[in-house]
Short mmCIF file of C-alpha atoms and ligand atoms in Angstrom, two decimals:
data_model
loop_
_atom_site.label_atom_id
_atom_site.label_comp_id
_atom_site.label_asym_id
_atom_site.label_seq_id
_atom_site.Cartn_x
_atom_site.Cartn_y
_atom_site.Cartn_z
CA UNK V 1 -18.42 -76.39 -122.45
CA UNK V 2 -16.66 -78.54 -120.73
CA UNK V 3 -16.85 -81.24 -117.41
CA UNK V 4 -12.78 -80.04 -116.60
CA UNK V 5 -14.45 -75.58 -117.14
CA UNK V 6 -15.57 -75.81 -113.05
CA UNK V 7 -11.70 -76.81 -112.29
CA UNK V 8 -10.73 -73.81 -114.97
CA UNK V 9 -12.55 -71.67 -113.19
CA UNK V 10 -11.59 -72.38 -110.12
CA UNK V 11 -9.42 -69.66 -109.42
CA UNK V 12 -9.67 -68.30 -105.53
CA UNK V 13 -7.02 -70.90 -103.63
CA UNK V 14 -4.53 -70.66 -106.17
CA UNK V 15 -4.70 -67.12 -105.88
CA UNK V 16 -4.88 -67.32 -101.99
CA UNK V 17 -1.91 -70.06 -102.48
CA UNK V 18 0.36 -67.46 -104.35
CA UNK V 19 0.13 -65.22 -102.03
CA UNK V 20 1.58 -67.60 -99.59
CA UNK V 21 -1.91 -67.69 -97.55
CA UNK V 22 -2.75 -70.91 -97.71
CA UNK V 23 -4.26 -72.74 -94.20
CA UNK V 24 -4.80 -76.23 -95.64
CA UNK V 25 -3.34 -79.95 -96.20
CA UNK V 26 -0.63 -78.95 -94.25
CA UNK V 27 1.76 -82.10 -93.68
CA UNK V 28 2.30 -83.25 -91.02
CA UNK V 29 6.10 -85.48 -90.60
CA UNK V 30 5.10 -86.45 -86.23
CA UNK V 31 2.07 -88.07 -84.45
CA UNK V 32 -0.41 -86.04 -83.33
CA UNK V 33 0.58 -84.48 -80.46
CA UNK V 34 0.00 -81.35 -78.48
CA UNK V 35 3.50 -80.92 -81.14
CA UNK V 36 3.65 -82.23 -84.27
CA UNK V 37 6.01 -81.55 -87.19
CA UNK V 38 5.28 -79.06 -89.97
CA UNK V 39 7.47 -78.09 -92.50
CA UNK V 40 10.37 -80.31 -90.58
CA UNK V 41 9.55 -77.63 -87.80
CA UNK V 42 8.10 -78.05 -84.39
CA UNK V 43 4.62 -76.84 -84.13
CA UNK V 44 2.37 -76.31 -81.01
CA UNK V 45 -0.70 -77.86 -82.14
CA UNK V 46 -4.37 -76.15 -81.53
CA UNK V 47 -6.34 -77.72 -84.11
CA UNK V 48 -5.83 -81.11 -83.00
CA UNK V 49 -9.71 -83.08 -82.62
CA UNK V 50 -7.65 -85.93 -80.28
CA UNK V 51 -9.48 -84.05 -77.03
CA UNK V 52 -7.73 -86.58 -75.33
CA UNK V 53 -4.03 -86.96 -76.22
CA UNK V 54 -4.76 -90.81 -76.70
CA UNK V 55 -3.43 -91.12 -79.96
CA UNK V 56 -0.57 -92.21 -78.80
CA UNK V 57 -0.84 -93.45 -75.64
CA UNK V 58 0.99 -96.21 -75.56
CA UNK V 59 -1.45 -98.88 -74.68
CA UNK V 60 -3.98 -97.36 -78.12
CA UNK V 61 -0.23 -98.15 -80.36
CA UNK V 62 -0.05 -102.12 -78.02
CA UNK V 63 -4.06 -102.62 -78.17
CA UNK V 64 -3.31 -101.54 -82.27
CA UNK V 65 0.00 -103.19 -82.64
CA UNK V 66 -1.34 -106.68 -80.95
CA UNK V 67 -4.31 -106.36 -83.36
CA UNK V 68 -2.82 -106.24 -86.29
CA UNK V 69 -0.11 -109.14 -84.79
CA UNK V 70 -3.87 -111.16 -85.03
CA UNK V 71 -6.10 -110.10 -87.73
CA UNK V 72 -4.02 -108.81 -90.42
CA UNK V 73 -4.65 -105.64 -91.46
CA UNK V 74 -7.51 -104.76 -93.57
CA UNK V 75 -10.57 -107.25 -92.92
CA UNK V 76 -11.40 -107.52 -97.00
CA UNK V 77 -14.80 -107.58 -97.20
CA UNK V 78 -18.20 -105.76 -95.57
CA UNK V 79 -19.70 -107.04 -92.25
CA UNK V 80 -22.63 -108.44 -94.15
CA UNK V 81 -20.58 -111.18 -95.79
CA UNK V 82 -17.35 -111.41 -94.94
CA UNK V 83 -15.06 -109.20 -92.81
CA UNK V 84 -16.92 -108.96 -89.53
CA UNK V 85 -14.01 -109.57 -86.77
CA UNK V 86 -14.91 -110.82 -82.99
CA UNK V 87 -12.86 -107.49 -82.52
CA UNK V 88 -15.57 -105.51 -84.66
CA UNK V 89 -18.30 -107.33 -81.60
CA UNK V 90 -16.96 -106.96 -78.61
CA UNK V 91 -16.45 -102.97 -79.74
CA UNK V 92 -19.73 -102.62 -80.02
CA UNK V 93 -20.40 -103.88 -76.85
CA UNK V 94 -18.24 -101.33 -75.26
CA UNK V 95 -19.44 -99.28 -77.33
CA UNK V 96 -23.29 -99.65 -76.71
CA UNK V 97 -21.86 -100.11 -73.51
CA UNK V 98 -20.22 -96.26 -73.17
CA UNK V 99 -23.17 -94.84 -74.15
CA UNK V 100 -25.84 -97.03 -71.93
CA UNK V 101 -27.64 -98.70 -75.44
CA UNK V 102 -29.21 -101.45 -75.46
CA UNK V 103 -26.76 -101.51 -79.26
CA UNK V 104 -24.53 -100.72 -81.11
CA UNK V 105 -23.29 -100.80 -84.58
CA UNK V 106 -19.43 -99.71 -85.70
CA UNK V 107 -18.58 -98.17 -89.73
CA UNK V 108 -15.61 -97.69 -91.56
CA UNK V 109 -16.09 -93.56 -91.04
CA UNK V 110 -17.51 -91.28 -88.63
CA UNK V 111 -20.17 -89.91 -92.41
CA UNK V 112 -20.48 -92.92 -93.25
CA UNK V 113 -22.60 -93.99 -89.64
CA UNK V 114 -24.35 -90.48 -90.19
CA UNK V 115 -25.49 -91.25 -94.17
CA UNK V 116 -26.24 -94.66 -93.23
CA UNK V 117 -28.07 -93.92 -90.89
CA UNK V 118 -30.48 -91.22 -92.10
CA UNK V 119 -30.72 -92.83 -95.34
CA UNK V 120 -32.39 -96.00 -94.11
CA UNK V 121 -34.16 -94.79 -91.02
CA UNK V 122 -35.98 -91.74 -92.57
CA UNK V 123 -38.00 -92.85 -96.04
CA UNK V 124 -40.37 -90.95 -98.49
CA UNK V 125 -42.91 -89.26 -97.18
CA UNK V 126 -41.56 -88.54 -93.72
CA UNK V 127 -38.65 -85.34 -92.42
CA UNK V 128 -34.84 -85.05 -91.45
CA UNK V 129 -35.50 -81.95 -88.60
CA UNK V 130 -31.34 -80.50 -88.62
CA UNK V 131 -30.16 -77.42 -86.72
CA UNK V 132 -28.65 -74.79 -89.54
CA UNK V 133 -25.27 -75.49 -88.43
CA UNK V 134 -25.78 -79.48 -88.22
CA UNK V 135 -22.21 -81.40 -89.57
CA UNK V 136 -22.46 -82.01 -93.94
CA UNK V 137 -21.88 -85.81 -92.92
CA UNK V 138 -25.75 -84.91 -90.77
CA UNK V 139 -26.22 -82.58 -94.24
CA UNK V 140 -25.60 -84.95 -97.07
CA UNK V 141 -26.72 -87.84 -95.08
CA UNK V 142 -30.37 -85.96 -95.17
CA UNK V 143 -29.53 -85.47 -98.94
CA UNK V 144 -29.00 -89.46 -99.48
CA UNK V 145 -32.70 -89.81 -98.02
CA UNK V 146 -35.40 -89.71 -99.60
CA UNK V 147 -37.49 -88.06 -96.62
CA UNK V 148 -37.84 -84.40 -96.67
CA UNK V 149 -34.96 -81.75 -94.57
CA UNK V 150 -36.38 -79.01 -92.74
CA UNK V 151 -34.03 -77.19 -91.00
CA UNK V 152 -34.32 -74.69 -87.61
CA UNK V 153 -31.84 -71.51 -86.50
CA UNK V 154 -29.22 -72.53 -84.91
CA UNK V 155 -29.89 -73.89 -80.99
CA UNK V 156 -33.44 -71.45 -81.91
CA UNK V 157 -35.99 -73.72 -79.69
CA UNK V 158 -38.91 -71.19 -80.87
CA UNK V 159 -37.95 -71.36 -84.34
CA UNK V 160 -37.88 -75.60 -84.39
CA UNK V 161 -41.01 -75.65 -82.35
CA UNK V 162 -42.36 -73.37 -85.72
CA UNK V 163 -40.96 -76.29 -88.01
CA UNK V 164 -42.09 -79.25 -86.15
CA UNK V 165 -46.44 -77.37 -86.20
CA UNK V 166 -46.04 -77.59 -89.98
CA UNK V 167 -45.76 -81.77 -89.09
CA UNK V 168 -47.52 -82.42 -86.76
CA UNK V 169 -48.65 -85.76 -87.87
CA UNK V 170 -45.59 -87.25 -89.75
CA UNK V 171 -42.62 -89.30 -88.81
CA UNK V 172 -40.02 -87.01 -88.06
CA UNK V 173 -36.12 -87.15 -86.78
CA UNK V 174 -35.02 -84.24 -85.18
CA UNK V 175 -31.28 -84.55 -86.03
CA UNK V 176 -28.46 -82.16 -83.95
CA UNK V 177 -24.44 -81.75 -83.21
CA UNK V 178 -24.27 -83.03 -79.39
CA UNK V 179 -21.48 -79.82 -79.22
CA UNK V 180 -21.19 -78.12 -82.64
CA UNK V 181 -18.31 -79.05 -84.10
CA UNK V 182 -17.07 -75.09 -84.67
CA UNK V 183 -19.40 -72.99 -82.55
CA UNK V 184 -18.41 -75.62 -79.60
CA UNK V 185 -21.35 -75.57 -78.14
CA UNK V 186 -23.54 -77.68 -76.72
CA UNK V 187 -27.34 -78.25 -78.33
CA UNK V 188 -30.12 -77.26 -76.13
CA UNK V 189 -31.49 -81.38 -75.67
CA UNK V 190 -33.32 -79.98 -73.02
CA UNK V 191 -35.79 -78.15 -74.16
CA UNK V 192 -35.12 -79.81 -77.78
CA UNK V 193 -36.34 -83.10 -75.77
CA UNK V 194 -38.95 -81.81 -74.48
CA UNK V 195 -40.07 -80.85 -78.06
CA UNK V 196 -39.67 -83.69 -79.33
CA UNK V 197 -42.06 -85.58 -76.81
CA UNK V 198 -44.59 -82.72 -77.43
CA UNK V 199 -44.54 -83.48 -81.65
CA UNK V 200 -43.99 -86.86 -81.24
CA UNK V 201 -41.01 -86.86 -82.59
CA UNK V 202 -37.77 -88.58 -82.75
CA UNK V 203 -34.25 -86.90 -81.87
CA UNK V 204 -30.67 -88.11 -82.56
CA UNK V 205 -27.79 -86.89 -80.87
CA UNK V 206 -24.08 -86.56 -83.09
CA UNK V 207 -22.05 -87.31 -80.32
CA UNK V 208 -18.74 -86.49 -82.64
CA UNK V 209 -17.49 -84.09 -80.85
CA UNK V 210 -19.03 -84.72 -77.58
CA UNK V 211 -17.60 -88.36 -76.15
CA UNK V 212 -14.59 -88.01 -74.14
CA UNK V 213 -15.70 -84.79 -73.44
CA UNK V 214 -18.95 -84.09 -71.10
CA UNK V 215 -21.05 -87.05 -69.79
CA UNK V 216 -20.16 -89.25 -67.25
CA UNK V 217 -16.97 -91.12 -68.83
CA UNK V 218 -16.70 -89.04 -71.51
CA UNK V 219 -20.31 -91.14 -72.45
CA UNK V 220 -21.53 -87.92 -74.67
CA UNK V 221 -24.40 -85.32 -74.40
CA UNK V 222 -27.02 -87.50 -73.15
CA UNK V 223 -25.25 -88.36 -69.29
CA UNK V 224 -24.52 -84.80 -69.88
CA UNK V 225 -27.82 -84.02 -69.17
CA UNK V 226 -29.46 -86.86 -67.89
CA UNK V 227 -31.24 -87.74 -70.37
CA UNK V 228 -29.96 -91.19 -72.80
CA UNK V 229 -33.55 -92.72 -72.68
CA UNK V 230 -35.45 -89.82 -74.27
CA UNK V 231 -32.53 -89.81 -77.55
CA UNK V 232 -33.37 -92.24 -79.49
CA UNK V 233 -30.25 -92.33 -81.05
CA UNK V 234 -26.45 -91.38 -80.47
CA UNK V 235 -23.97 -91.52 -83.71
CA UNK V 236 -20.98 -91.26 -82.53
CA UNK V 237 -17.42 -90.80 -84.19
CA UNK V 238 -13.69 -92.40 -83.19
CA UNK V 239 -11.45 -90.06 -85.12
CA UNK V 240 -11.15 -87.68 -82.20
CA UNK V 241 -11.60 -88.68 -78.46
CA UNK V 242 -11.14 -92.67 -79.32
CA UNK V 243 -8.11 -92.27 -81.19
CA UNK V 244 -9.06 -94.22 -84.06
CA UNK V 245 -11.26 -93.38 -87.36
CA UNK V 246 -14.31 -95.15 -87.90
CA UNK V 247 -17.94 -94.21 -86.33
CA UNK V 248 -20.78 -96.05 -84.57
CA UNK V 249 -24.66 -95.51 -84.58
CA UNK V 250 -26.38 -96.72 -81.01
CA UNK V 251 -29.89 -97.06 -80.07
CA UNK V 252 -31.87 -100.66 -79.44
CA UNK V 253 -31.95 -103.65 -81.62
CA UNK V 254 -34.70 -103.27 -83.26
CA UNK V 255 -33.38 -100.08 -85.00
CA UNK V 256 -29.52 -101.80 -85.25
CA UNK V 257 -31.27 -104.99 -86.96
CA UNK V 258 -32.84 -102.40 -89.57
CA UNK V 259 -29.57 -101.14 -89.83
CA UNK V 260 -27.74 -104.02 -90.24
CA UNK V 261 -30.08 -105.40 -93.56
CA UNK V 262 -31.31 -102.08 -95.38
CA UNK V 263 -27.92 -99.57 -94.73
CA UNK V 264 -26.27 -99.40 -97.41
CA UNK V 265 -22.94 -97.37 -96.24
CA UNK V 266 -22.90 -100.34 -94.08
CA UNK V 267 -22.92 -103.32 -96.68
CA UNK V 268 -21.52 -102.13 -99.42
CA UNK V 269 -18.30 -100.51 -97.57
CA UNK V 270 -15.79 -103.02 -96.00
CA UNK V 271 -15.08 -102.64 -92.43
CA UNK V 272 -13.12 -101.44 -89.55
CA UNK V 273 -9.86 -102.46 -89.47
CA UNK V 274 -8.68 -104.58 -86.80
CA UNK V 275 -6.11 -102.51 -85.94
CA UNK V 276 -9.00 -99.53 -85.87
CA UNK V 277 -10.66 -102.39 -83.81
CA UNK V 278 -9.05 -102.64 -80.81
CA UNK V 279 -7.28 -98.93 -80.63
CA UNK V 280 -11.22 -97.42 -79.83
CA UNK V 281 -11.75 -100.31 -77.05
CA UNK V 282 -8.30 -99.73 -75.57
CA UNK V 283 -9.57 -95.79 -75.67
CA UNK V 284 -12.67 -96.51 -74.03
CA UNK V 285 -11.05 -98.10 -71.37
CA UNK V 286 -8.87 -95.35 -70.56
CA UNK V 287 -11.20 -93.10 -70.55
CA UNK V 288 -13.30 -94.54 -67.47
CA UNK V 289 -9.49 -95.58 -66.47
CA UNK V 290 -7.75 -92.38 -66.25
CA UNK V 291 -10.46 -89.47 -65.83
CA UNK V 292 -7.96 -87.55 -64.49
CA UNK V 293 -7.65 -86.45 -68.46
CA UNK V 294 -11.50 -85.37 -68.87
CA UNK V 295 -10.61 -83.03 -66.05
CA UNK V 296 -7.17 -82.26 -67.12
CA UNK V 297 -8.78 -81.34 -70.45
CA UNK V 298 -11.39 -78.88 -69.02
CA UNK V 299 -8.78 -76.74 -66.07
CA UNK V 300 -7.12 -76.11 -69.52
CA UNK V 301 -10.41 -75.25 -71.52
CA UNK V 302 -11.08 -73.53 -68.74
CA UNK V 303 -7.48 -71.30 -68.83
CA UNK V 304 -8.13 -70.05 -72.48
CA UNK V 305 -11.41 -69.51 -72.52
CA UNK V 306 -10.69 -66.95 -69.72
CA UNK V 307 -7.21 -65.58 -71.49
CA UNK V 308 -8.98 -65.44 -74.48
CA UNK V 309 -12.16 -63.36 -73.57
CA UNK V 310 -9.80 -60.96 -70.92
CA UNK V 311 -7.97 -60.17 -74.23
CA UNK V 312 -10.72 -59.02 -75.39
CA UNK V 313 -11.29 -62.03 -78.01
CA UNK V 314 -15.31 -62.56 -79.21
CA UNK V 315 -15.60 -66.09 -78.62
CA UNK V 316 -19.23 -66.36 -79.48
CA UNK V 317 -21.09 -69.24 -77.56
CA UNK V 318 -18.11 -72.00 -77.20
CA UNK V 319 -18.26 -73.43 -73.92
CA UNK V 320 -16.29 -76.78 -74.61
CA UNK V 321 -12.46 -77.15 -75.60
CA UNK V 322 -13.02 -75.92 -79.38
CA UNK V 323 -12.81 -72.76 -78.75
CA UNK V 324 -13.53 -70.48 -82.08
CA UNK V 325 -12.05 -66.91 -82.38
CA UNK V 326 -14.85 -64.27 -84.46
CA UNK V 327 -11.94 -62.56 -86.24
CA UNK V 328 -14.23 -60.81 -88.82
CA UNK V 329 -12.97 -61.10 -92.87
CA UNK V 330 -11.45 -63.23 -95.00
CA UNK V 331 -8.53 -61.57 -94.88
CA UNK V 332 -7.75 -60.62 -91.31
CA UNK V 333 -8.20 -65.03 -90.67
CA UNK V 334 -5.74 -65.58 -93.12
CA UNK V 335 -2.78 -62.90 -92.04
CA UNK V 336 -4.03 -64.14 -88.36
CA UNK V 337 -3.30 -68.03 -89.58
CA UNK V 338 0.25 -67.21 -91.25
CA UNK V 339 0.58 -65.29 -89.07
CA UNK V 340 0.51 -68.05 -85.48
CA UNK V 341 1.53 -70.52 -88.19
CA UNK V 342 5.49 -68.25 -88.18
CA UNK V 343 5.70 -67.81 -84.67
CA UNK V 344 4.61 -71.64 -84.44
CA UNK V 345 1.46 -72.19 -84.15
CA UNK V 346 -1.02 -74.28 -85.85
CA UNK V 347 -4.13 -73.46 -86.22
CA UNK V 348 -8.17 -73.55 -87.98
CA UNK V 349 -9.32 -70.52 -90.39
CA UNK V 350 -12.51 -71.12 -91.40
CA UNK V 351 -13.40 -69.08 -94.36
CA UNK V 352 -17.13 -68.85 -96.28
CA UNK V 353 -19.58 -71.08 -97.27
CA UNK V 354 -18.67 -72.79 -93.62
CA UNK V 355 -19.39 -69.59 -91.84
CA UNK V 356 -20.95 -65.73 -93.41
CA UNK V 357 -18.51 -63.81 -95.10
CA UNK V 358 -17.50 -60.45 -92.25
CA UNK V 359 -17.49 -63.89 -89.82
CA UNK V 360 -14.32 -65.57 -89.74
CA UNK V 361 -13.40 -68.17 -87.16
CA UNK V 362 -10.14 -69.28 -86.11
CA UNK V 363 -10.84 -72.35 -84.40
CA UNK V 364 -9.02 -73.50 -81.45
CA UNK V 365 -9.39 -76.97 -79.80
CA UNK V 366 -7.61 -77.65 -76.84
CA UNK V 367 -5.93 -81.30 -75.54
CA UNK V 368 -5.87 -83.07 -72.27
CA UNK V 369 -2.35 -83.06 -72.51
CA UNK V 370 -1.16 -79.85 -73.39
CA UNK V 371 0.59 -78.20 -70.34
CA UNK V 372 0.37 -75.40 -68.85
CA UNK V 373 3.88 -73.46 -70.14
CA UNK V 374 2.66 -74.22 -73.77
CA UNK V 375 -1.25 -72.52 -73.92
CA UNK V 376 0.81 -69.86 -72.19
CA UNK V 377 2.73 -69.80 -74.94
CA UNK V 378 0.25 -69.79 -77.57
CA UNK V 379 -2.23 -67.04 -75.12
CA UNK V 380 1.39 -64.42 -75.50
CA UNK V 381 1.29 -64.53 -79.10
CA UNK V 382 -2.95 -64.46 -79.54
CA UNK V 383 -2.45 -61.30 -77.47
CA UNK V 384 0.81 -59.68 -79.37
CA UNK V 385 -0.93 -60.93 -83.22
CA UNK V 386 -4.57 -59.56 -81.78
CA UNK V 387 -3.47 -56.48 -81.48
CA UNK V 388 -1.78 -56.06 -84.34
CA UNK V 389 -4.25 -57.32 -86.66
CA UNK V 390 -6.39 -54.83 -84.66
CA UNK V 391 -8.74 -57.61 -83.89
CA UNK V 392 -8.93 -57.75 -80.57
N1 PMP E 401 -20.15 -85.29 -87.40
C1 PMP E 401 -19.16 -84.24 -86.80
C2 PMP E 401 -19.81 -83.54 -85.63
C3 PMP E 401 -17.94 -84.36 -86.87
O1 PMP E 401 -17.31 -83.24 -86.26
C4 PMP E 401 -16.73 -85.28 -87.62
C5 PMP E 401 -16.01 -84.95 -88.82
N2 PMP E 401 -15.79 -83.88 -88.66
C6 PMP E 401 -18.21 -86.19 -88.50
C7 PMP E 401 -19.25 -86.18 -88.47
C8 PMP E 401 -16.73 -87.63 -89.24
O2 PMP E 401 -16.81 -87.81 -88.69
P1 PMP E 401 -15.29 -88.47 -89.05
O3 PMP E 401 -14.26 -88.03 -89.04
O4 PMP E 401 -14.82 -90.27 -88.98
O5 PMP E 401 -15.87 -89.10 -90.64
#
């Protein structure tokens, strides 16, 4: 037996590569826009999380360049010791204001933010209660915590209550994705908050896909439902609408002070590069000053939801710019990916273990900067290819 046996025995991806159906690690040689260059070919991007199209907004780019000129390219240390810049503090104030919380703390990625808060705030003898479709970074945060993870069926409030009843008198945190990253549906926050009150639990919302999409000025799920006071912890990432990389936790000052002294992914990892901090500050300003971007995002979303449904596609429970198409088994998903790629369309296939074997997804996501012409082109191709494959 050898450590590398598992690597040798992992042959599935190689088989798919040989067949020419391998859809991962595609190399893009242009900026993240509605059209990208893949293998030298212009490709319509229907797989980006840059919901507001801000990664190439001139003001975001300019802010980033100016930050590099002023601070250089990196911080060479963690927030705790030698890597806190004034621009980090400014960013955290803007983030707290955006989500209407007292205080915020920036991490170097959204993944780290989830690891950093969950492993720190829930300790031995306490519980982490997660939706079965929560993001991998939440699952890994729960694994890192000494608390015990309990799961409930996706958006199933009876199941959540069943779990809560069993841990009535113990400290516990319910963690949900505000907008679920694959299904594109929204957490049932009003019911979740009611149950949390009834069973004395705290609530955390991962707003990675909600920021820039729902709530006033794109401020996320809690604002969308008018429940900011009932949601204790809001997590967000900068890698989607906010046009950069990084993440944050927002909540009360007590929590932030505690995280600053105990959250290992914050203390023992280098801080966010200045260019990223500046990009996010600029992106937040644009979200406020150009509300038409969010309106256009929703116009595009409604157009595509309607178009897909009229053709006969099953879009599941989607209610946001993330629109998955349920296409059946893995080979159908890969074939559809390939046929779309050949037509110059970029999408993301989702296969087991992320989904059950016969319920693979073609995950599409839309941006406010997509034009009607681009979307009509896509609908036409989806109709032709869906019919050819017998999906619709
Ligand atoms: N939470 C959710 C719901 C996500 O979709 C992601 C990224 N895919 C993350 C957290 C992690 O964010 P980041 O990319 O900033 O590490």
